[in-house]
Tab-separated table of C-alpha atoms and ligand atoms in Angstrom:
chain	number	residue	atom	x	y	z
O	132	MET	CA	-89.378	-14.586	32.395
O	133	ILE	CA	-91.023	-17.707	31.020
O	134	GLU	CA	-93.690	-19.137	33.330
O	135	LEU	CA	-93.272	-22.900	33.816
O	136	PRO	CA	-96.025	-25.463	34.430
O	137	SER	CA	-96.063	-26.599	38.072
O	138	ARG	CA	-94.929	-30.125	37.169
O	139	HIS	CA	-91.705	-30.293	35.145
O	140	SER	CA	-88.232	-31.765	35.475
O	141	PHE	CA	-84.710	-30.682	34.656
O	142	VAL	CA	-82.422	-33.714	34.870
O	143	ASP	CA	-78.653	-34.226	35.181
O	144	LEU	CA	-76.471	-36.055	32.669
O	145	GLU	CA	-76.569	-39.412	34.474
O	146	THR	CA	-80.371	-39.369	34.749
O	147	ALA	CA	-80.810	-38.265	31.131
O	148	ALA	CA	-78.591	-41.133	29.920
O	149	ALA	CA	-80.494	-43.640	32.096
O	150	ILE	CA	-83.836	-42.431	30.692
O	151	LEU	CA	-82.581	-42.888	27.116
O	152	ARG	CA	-81.081	-46.326	27.808
O	153	ASP	CA	-84.434	-47.416	29.297
O	154	GLY	CA	-86.272	-46.446	26.112
O	155	GLY	CA	-87.553	-43.100	27.397
O	156	ILE	CA	-87.531	-39.632	25.859
O	157	CYS	CA	-85.338	-36.801	27.093
O	158	ALA	CA	-84.752	-33.341	25.604
O	159	PHE	CA	-81.206	-31.998	25.552
O	160	ALA	CA	-79.239	-28.924	24.549
O	161	THR	CA	-77.250	-28.717	21.333
O	162	GLU	CA	-75.503	-25.678	19.860
O	163	THR	CA	-78.290	-25.266	17.262
O	164	VAL	CA	-81.642	-25.891	18.983
O	165	TYR	CA	-82.827	-28.233	21.759
O	166	GLY	CA	-83.407	-31.813	20.580
O	167	LEU	CA	-86.047	-34.360	21.640
O	168	GLY	CA	-83.893	-37.457	22.066
O	169	ALA	CA	-84.495	-41.195	21.899
O	170	ASP	CA	-82.163	-44.206	21.574
O	171	ALA	CA	-81.901	-44.482	17.767
O	172	THR	CA	-81.590	-48.279	17.994
O	173	ASN	CA	-84.918	-48.651	19.850
O	174	ALA	CA	-87.967	-48.506	17.537
O	175	ASP	CA	-90.476	-48.108	20.388
O	176	ALA	CA	-88.557	-45.166	21.840
O	177	VAL	CA	-88.293	-43.463	18.444
O	178	LEU	CA	-92.005	-44.011	17.831
O	179	LYS	CA	-92.715	-42.022	21.022
O	180	VAL	CA	-90.774	-39.075	19.576
O	181	TYR	CA	-92.964	-39.038	16.442
O	182	GLU	CA	-96.085	-39.275	18.595
O	183	MET	CA	-95.079	-36.552	21.047
O	184	LYS	CA	-94.254	-34.145	18.225
O	185	GLY	CA	-97.264	-35.054	16.114
O	186	ARG	CA	-94.708	-35.557	13.352
O	187	PRO	CA	-95.654	-37.214	10.049
O	188	ARG	CA	-94.067	-40.679	9.916
O	189	PHE	CA	-92.580	-39.985	6.446
O	190	ASN	CA	-90.268	-37.327	7.896
O	191	PRO	CA	-86.991	-38.988	8.963
O	192	LEU	CA	-84.887	-38.010	11.989
O	193	ILE	CA	-81.261	-36.935	12.409
O	194	VAL	CA	-79.036	-39.397	14.271
O	195	HIS	CA	-76.618	-37.698	16.678
O	196	CYS	CA	-73.232	-39.361	17.095
O	197	LYS	CA	-70.510	-38.944	19.705
O	198	ASP	CA	-67.820	-38.667	17.041
O	199	ARG	CA	-66.884	-39.554	13.468
O	200	ASP	CA	-66.098	-43.157	14.481
O	201	MET	CA	-69.641	-43.707	15.694
O	202	ALA	CA	-70.991	-42.184	12.450
O	203	GLU	CA	-68.719	-44.520	10.425
O	204	THR	CA	-70.585	-47.525	11.850
O	205	LEU	CA	-73.816	-46.182	10.327
O	206	VAL	CA	-73.111	-44.549	6.939
O	207	ARG	CA	-70.620	-44.466	4.038
O	208	PHE	CA	-68.558	-41.299	3.560
O	209	ASP	CA	-67.452	-40.249	0.065
O	210	ALA	CA	-64.681	-37.666	-0.513
O	211	ASP	CA	-67.030	-34.660	-0.134
O	212	ALA	CA	-68.551	-35.998	3.072
O	213	ASP	CA	-65.094	-36.762	4.423
O	214	GLY	CA	-63.910	-33.205	3.784
O	215	LEU	CA	-67.055	-31.636	5.249
O	216	ALA	CA	-66.959	-33.812	8.372
O	217	ARG	CA	-63.290	-32.935	8.933
O	218	ALA	CA	-63.999	-29.231	8.508
O	219	PHE	CA	-67.224	-28.865	10.507
O	220	TRP	CA	-67.556	-31.686	13.072
O	221	PRO	CA	-68.220	-31.397	15.893
O	222	GLY	CA	-70.640	-28.682	14.815
O	223	PRO	CA	-73.922	-27.672	13.160
O	224	LEU	CA	-73.597	-29.782	9.994
O	225	THR	CA	-75.834	-32.754	9.157
O	226	LEU	CA	-74.727	-35.142	6.414
O	227	VAL	CA	-77.257	-37.298	4.560
O	228	LEU	CA	-75.289	-40.337	3.396
O	229	PRO	CA	-75.940	-43.887	2.134
O	230	ALA	CA	-76.819	-46.059	5.149
O	231	LYS	CA	-74.750	-49.167	5.838
O	232	SER	CA	-77.069	-52.134	5.533
O	233	ASP	CA	-75.978	-53.740	8.796
O	234	ASN	CA	-76.300	-50.618	10.955
O	235	ALA	CA	-78.132	-50.824	14.275
O	236	ILE	CA	-80.529	-47.922	13.638
O	237	ALA	CA	-84.273	-48.645	13.932
O	238	GLY	CA	-85.983	-48.506	10.518
O	239	ILE	CA	-88.529	-45.940	11.677
O	240	VAL	CA	-85.716	-43.342	12.062
O	241	THR	CA	-85.144	-43.152	8.301
O	242	ALA	CA	-88.804	-43.545	7.353
O	243	GLY	CA	-87.841	-46.202	4.814
O	244	LEU	CA	-85.100	-44.244	2.985
O	245	ASP	CA	-81.775	-45.879	2.109
O	246	THR	CA	-79.923	-42.835	3.418
O	247	LEU	CA	-79.341	-41.673	6.975
O	248	ALA	CA	-78.849	-38.151	8.344
O	249	VAL	CA	-75.963	-38.004	10.849
O	250	ARG	CA	-74.433	-35.225	12.854
O	251	VAL	CA	-71.797	-34.833	15.598
O	252	PRO	CA	-73.046	-31.918	17.711
O	253	GLY	CA	-70.678	-29.189	18.856
O	254	HIS	CA	-72.301	-28.785	22.273
O	255	GLU	CA	-70.322	-30.622	24.952
O	256	THR	CA	-73.440	-31.578	26.926
O	257	ALA	CA	-74.905	-33.262	23.853
O	258	ARG	CA	-71.731	-35.232	23.145
O	259	ALA	CA	-71.375	-36.209	26.821
O	260	LEU	CA	-74.981	-37.468	26.754
O	261	ILE	CA	-74.351	-39.634	23.675
O	262	ALA	CA	-71.147	-40.991	25.257
O	263	ARG	CA	-72.904	-41.823	28.565
O	264	THR	CA	-75.858	-43.402	26.784
O	265	GLY	CA	-73.447	-45.394	24.649
O	266	ARG	CA	-75.790	-45.313	21.659
O	267	PRO	CA	-76.549	-42.951	18.790
O	268	ILE	CA	-79.447	-40.639	19.631
O	269	ALA	CA	-82.256	-39.807	17.206
O	270	ALA	CA	-83.466	-36.272	17.835
O	271	PRO	CA	-85.669	-33.806	15.995
O	272	SER	CA	-85.991	-30.269	17.333
O	273	ALA	CA	-87.878	-30.335	20.655
O	274	ASN	CA	-91.103	-28.639	19.518
O	275	PRO	CA	-94.512	-29.854	18.390
O	276	SER	CA	-94.333	-30.436	14.619
O	277	GLY	CA	-94.606	-27.200	12.606
O	278	ARG	CA	-94.061	-24.836	15.543
O	279	LEU	CA	-91.129	-22.661	16.583
O	280	SER	CA	-87.897	-24.456	17.483
O	281	PRO	CA	-86.670	-24.043	21.094
O	282	THR	CA	-83.325	-22.411	21.848
O	283	ARG	CA	-83.857	-22.319	25.644
O	284	ALA	CA	-84.594	-25.168	28.072
O	285	GLU	CA	-87.694	-23.398	29.439
O	286	GLU	CA	-89.291	-23.264	25.966
O	287	VAL	CA	-89.099	-27.066	25.773
O	288	ILE	CA	-90.792	-27.416	29.161
O	289	VAL	CA	-93.611	-25.095	28.052
O	290	ALA	CA	-93.996	-26.675	24.586
O	291	PHE	CA	-94.734	-30.114	26.082
O	292	GLY	CA	-96.574	-28.940	29.205
O	293	GLY	CA	-93.810	-30.191	31.500
O	294	SER	CA	-94.126	-33.811	30.335
O	295	VAL	CA	-90.606	-34.059	28.868
O	296	PRO	CA	-87.482	-34.095	31.098
O	297	VAL	CA	-84.818	-31.655	29.910
O	298	LEU	CA	-81.023	-31.790	30.170
O	299	LYS	CA	-80.150	-28.090	30.221
O	300	GLY	CA	-77.178	-26.577	28.453
O	301	GLY	CA	-77.858	-22.852	28.399
O	302	ALA	CA	-79.141	-20.805	25.477
O	303	CYS	CA	-78.147	-22.337	22.114
O	304	SER	CA	-75.120	-20.525	20.688
O	305	ALA	CA	-76.020	-20.875	16.978
O	306	GLY	CA	-79.804	-20.645	17.416
O	307	LEU	CA	-80.630	-22.083	13.967
O	308	GLU	CA	-80.843	-25.743	12.970
O	309	SER	CA	-77.888	-27.478	11.349
O	310	THR	CA	-77.171	-27.092	7.645
O	311	ILE	CA	-78.120	-30.340	5.876
O	312	ILE	CA	-75.972	-31.559	2.976
O	313	ALA	CA	-76.643	-34.766	1.030
O	314	CYS	CA	-73.583	-36.356	-0.578
O	315	ARG	CA	-74.089	-39.023	-3.191
O	316	ASN	CA	-72.281	-40.161	-6.350
O	317	GLY	CA	-69.790	-37.324	-6.096
O	318	GLU	CA	-72.522	-34.694	-5.818
O	319	ALA	CA	-73.255	-32.500	-2.818
O	320	VAL	CA	-76.652	-30.836	-2.448
O	321	GLN	CA	-77.889	-28.480	0.278
O	322	LEU	CA	-81.212	-29.829	1.581
O	323	ARG	CA	-81.648	-27.206	4.308
O	324	ALA	CA	-79.927	-23.868	4.865
O	325	GLY	CA	-78.695	-23.625	8.442
O	326	ALA	CA	-76.077	-22.511	10.898
O	327	ILE	CA	-73.162	-23.042	8.479
O	328	THR	CA	-73.356	-20.817	5.413
O	329	ARG	CA	-73.473	-21.960	1.781
O	330	ASP	CA	-70.179	-20.134	1.146
O	331	ASP	CA	-68.396	-21.921	3.991
O	332	ILE	CA	-69.553	-25.304	2.662
O	333	ALA	CA	-68.600	-24.377	-0.912
O	334	SER	CA	-65.122	-23.313	0.105
O	335	VAL	CA	-64.465	-26.739	1.647
O	336	LEU	CA	-65.924	-28.532	-1.397
O	337	GLY	CA	-63.905	-26.326	-3.717
O	338	ARG	CA	-66.944	-25.677	-5.934
O	339	PRO	CA	-70.390	-24.062	-5.740
O	340	LEU	CA	-73.020	-25.953	-3.762
O	341	ALA	CA	-76.161	-27.189	-5.501
O	342	ARG	CA	-79.537	-26.274	-4.015
O	343	ALA	CA	-82.198	-28.984	-3.721
O	344	GLY	CA	-84.837	-28.202	-6.334
O	345	ASP	CA	-88.442	-29.289	-6.435
O	346	GLY	CA	-88.243	-32.278	-8.752
O	347	ASP	CA	-85.013	-33.420	-7.110
O	348	ALA	CA	-84.382	-37.057	-6.290
O	349	VAL	CA	-82.808	-36.101	-2.979
O	350	ALA	CA	-84.844	-33.846	-0.768
O	351	ALA	CA	-85.471	-33.380	2.921
O	352	PRO	CA	-89.024	-34.686	3.381
O	353	GLY	CA	-89.404	-32.352	6.355
O	354	MET	CA	-89.088	-29.109	4.424
O	355	LEU	CA	-92.793	-28.298	4.393
O	356	ALA	CA	-93.984	-24.882	3.265
O	357	ARG	CA	-95.449	-23.954	6.653
O	358	HIS	CA	-93.054	-24.717	9.504
O	359	TYR	CA	-91.232	-22.993	12.383
O	360	ALA	CA	-94.450	-21.054	12.932
O	361	PRO	CA	-95.567	-18.969	15.921
O	362	GLU	CA	-99.306	-18.800	16.778
O	363	THR	CA	-99.378	-15.150	15.705
O	364	ALA	CA	-99.453	-14.241	11.995
O	365	LEU	CA	-96.182	-12.917	10.523
O	366	ARG	CA	-95.687	-10.171	7.923
O	367	LEU	CA	-92.271	-10.095	6.282
O	368	ASN	CA	-90.074	-7.309	4.854
O	369	VAL	CA	-91.832	-4.574	6.794
O	370	ALA	CA	-89.901	-1.321	7.256
O	371	VAL	CA	-92.536	0.378	9.405
O	372	PRO	CA	-94.965	-1.691	11.541
O	373	ASP	CA	-98.685	-0.876	11.777
O	374	THR	CA	-100.260	0.326	14.999
O	375	GLY	CA	-100.838	-2.569	17.404
O	376	GLU	CA	-98.398	-4.834	15.626
O	377	ALA	CA	-95.369	-6.343	17.327
O	378	TYR	CA	-92.097	-5.644	15.494
O	379	LEU	CA	-89.043	-7.835	15.004
O	380	GLY	CA	-86.357	-5.423	13.853
O	381	PHE	CA	-82.866	-5.756	12.371
O	382	GLY	CA	-80.337	-2.934	12.411
O	383	ALA	CA	-81.747	0.569	12.869
O	384	VAL	CA	-85.482	0.353	13.651
O	385	PRO	CA	-88.232	2.995	13.569
O	386	ALA	CA	-89.823	4.049	16.868
O	387	ALA	CA	-92.389	1.268	17.407
O	388	VAL	CA	-95.750	1.630	19.088
O	389	GLY	CA	-96.202	-2.068	19.879
O	390	PRO	CA	-93.889	-4.669	21.462
O	391	LEU	CA	-90.402	-4.527	19.937
O	392	ARG	CA	-87.409	-6.875	19.719
O	393	ASN	CA	-84.287	-6.224	17.669
O	394	LEU	CA	-82.515	-9.279	16.203
O	395	SER	CA	-79.293	-7.274	16.027
O	396	PRO	CA	-79.083	-3.506	16.490
O	397	SER	CA	-75.669	-3.547	14.775
O	398	GLY	CA	-76.942	-5.621	11.826
O	399	ASP	CA	-74.867	-8.719	12.693
O	400	LEU	CA	-76.401	-11.852	11.097
O	401	ARG	CA	-74.764	-14.227	13.606
O	402	GLU	CA	-76.379	-12.368	16.493
O	403	ALA	CA	-79.673	-12.293	14.569
O	404	ALA	CA	-79.566	-16.088	14.032
O	405	ARG	CA	-78.971	-16.659	17.738
O	406	ASN	CA	-81.918	-14.418	18.689
O	407	LEU	CA	-84.400	-15.416	15.962
O	408	PHE	CA	-86.457	-18.190	17.595
O	409	ALA	CA	-86.223	-16.802	21.149
O	410	MET	CA	-87.491	-13.378	20.054
O	411	LEU	CA	-90.297	-14.921	17.965
O	412	HIS	CA	-91.304	-16.921	21.069
O	413	GLU	CA	-91.331	-13.700	23.109
O	414	LEU	CA	-93.314	-11.639	20.597
O	415	ASP	CA	-95.730	-14.550	20.136
O	416	ALA	CA	-96.502	-14.351	23.866
O	417	THR	CA	-97.375	-10.621	23.797
O	418	GLY	CA	-100.833	-11.143	22.306
O	419	ALA	CA	-100.156	-8.678	19.470
O	420	ARG	CA	-102.456	-9.104	16.457
O	421	SER	CA	-99.518	-9.795	14.144
O	422	ILE	CA	-95.724	-9.710	14.103
O	423	ALA	CA	-94.079	-7.550	11.449
O	424	VAL	CA	-90.512	-8.484	10.562
O	425	ALA	CA	-87.828	-6.161	9.170
O	426	PRO	CA	-86.082	-7.049	5.888
O	427	ILE	CA	-83.049	-9.298	6.462
O	428	PRO	CA	-80.227	-9.356	3.879
O	429	ASP	CA	-80.195	-12.693	2.008
O	430	GLU	CA	-76.448	-13.270	2.262
O	431	GLY	CA	-74.451	-15.549	4.586
O	432	LEU	CA	-76.592	-16.686	7.533
O	433	GLY	CA	-79.386	-14.512	6.110
O	434	GLU	CA	-80.238	-17.395	3.732
O	435	ALA	CA	-81.193	-19.657	6.667
O	436	ILE	CA	-82.879	-16.844	8.632
O	437	ASN	CA	-85.044	-15.900	5.627
O	438	ASP	CA	-85.828	-19.580	4.959
O	439	ARG	CA	-87.200	-19.954	8.511
O	440	LEU	CA	-89.120	-16.651	8.309
O	441	LYS	CA	-90.690	-17.552	4.959
O	442	ARG	CA	-91.934	-20.893	6.297
O	443	ALA	CA	-93.113	-19.293	9.537
O	444	ALA	CA	-95.174	-16.783	7.521
O	445	ALA	CA	-96.620	-19.336	5.063
O	446	LYS	CA	-100.348	-20.057	5.187
O	447	GLU	CA	-101.355	-23.656	6.068
Z	622	LIG	O1	-79.831	-28.641	14.340
Z	622	LIG	C1	-80.506	-29.631	14.080
Z	622	LIG	O2	-80.371	-30.274	13.041
Z	622	LIG	C2	-81.529	-30.066	15.146
Z	622	LIG	C3	-80.780	-30.534	16.392
Z	622	LIG	C4	-81.692	-31.097	17.452
Z	622	LIG	O3	-79.784	-31.446	16.030
Z	622	LIG	N1	-82.401	-31.107	14.644
Z	622	LIG	C5	-83.339	-30.870	13.689
Z	622	LIG	O4	-84.123	-31.964	13.412
Z	622	LIG	O5	-83.480	-29.803	13.147
Z	622	LIG	P1	-85.518	-31.889	12.607
Z	622	LIG	O6	-86.117	-33.232	12.772
Z	622	LIG	O7	-86.308	-30.745	13.083
Z	622	LIG	O8	-85.089	-31.720	11.121
Z	622	LIG	C6	-84.457	-32.790	10.444
Z	622	LIG	C7	-84.521	-32.591	8.949
Z	622	LIG	C8	-85.902	-32.813	8.386
Z	622	LIG	O9	-86.164	-31.796	7.425
Z	622	LIG	C9	-85.784	-34.182	7.709
Z	622	LIG	O10	-86.668	-34.324	6.636
Z	622	LIG	C10	-84.335	-34.183	7.271
Z	622	LIG	O11	-83.657	-33.578	8.344
Z	622	LIG	N2	-83.809	-35.554	7.096
Z	622	LIG	C11	-83.549	-36.468	8.046
Z	622	LIG	N3	-83.114	-37.627	7.499
Z	622	LIG	C12	-83.068	-37.430	6.167
Z	622	LIG	C13	-82.699	-38.232	5.039
Z	622	LIG	N4	-82.283	-39.491	5.189
Z	622	LIG	N5	-82.784	-37.691	3.802
Z	622	LIG	C14	-83.195	-36.414	3.648
Z	622	LIG	N6	-83.567	-35.600	4.670
Z	622	LIG	C15	-83.500	-36.091	5.904
Z	623	LIG	MG1	-87.580	-29.054	13.447
């Protein structure tokens, strides 16, 4: 059980929409992770999101849309983007596309870029919230910048000391952030591995998917080396944990002496993705000196899981 601060609020859909329309901040469930939402057309509201997260201002936000029609008012779709949106929306795919110059989005959302990241979430609560609010919603993951992403409503309450109202929607079914694809000039590049695999994207594109490299013109400014990090130090690719260490296993695990969680006893990467952040939160709270993590195969959803683990283990 997660212990909640004495002052906190879970709100219903109507209240959450009213808060957003009034320029306030409200966290809400999506199928990937919980988001910290603000009216994307209101610069003051969006500024509060950056401040609450302690997020660098150069790191742009994803704009959540009710449907493809709402996204069409904001960005230009090329053939790749059209195919990907048809295949994966509503769902855990974010498209970075050229922004329409007359769109209503506050400039601070894109941090000065001429592109905009848009997504139509698969979670019904999230789409209902956007529909009730009647505006696109800018939302990063609902965690202080650099820390673990929340996949349960209670983790959001704890992360912000009860100061952020939360529209609950159960535990997130995907458990990993959306896959981010930038489409431009007939090219499609993966900026962030996520809940939709590289192979699934490639099969819709009909060709292999390029990976954003270091010197690349398009990149996700938010992909810092250290990110998604628990307080406790992580050690990766550990088959047998040391005494006193917590262990995050995958598949068959050795008898552990310290606190133990298993991402998926059967070795299922989908189950592992869903459990990843919640189990890291739990092991982080045990007070163990470090968390050792079992090797995770680098195929399918393993690409995104290993990406998050590598950043969580990185030194400052
Ligand atoms: O699943 C998700 O995507 C969740 C839920 C809440 O929707 N949101 C999320 O947001 O993960 P955040 O802020 O934690 O990550 C957004 C990423 C950052 O790495 C940011 O740099 C990138 O998207 N991004 C946003 N706009 C961009 C743009 N115009 N060009 C390139 N990267 C962009
Ligand atoms: Mg995040």
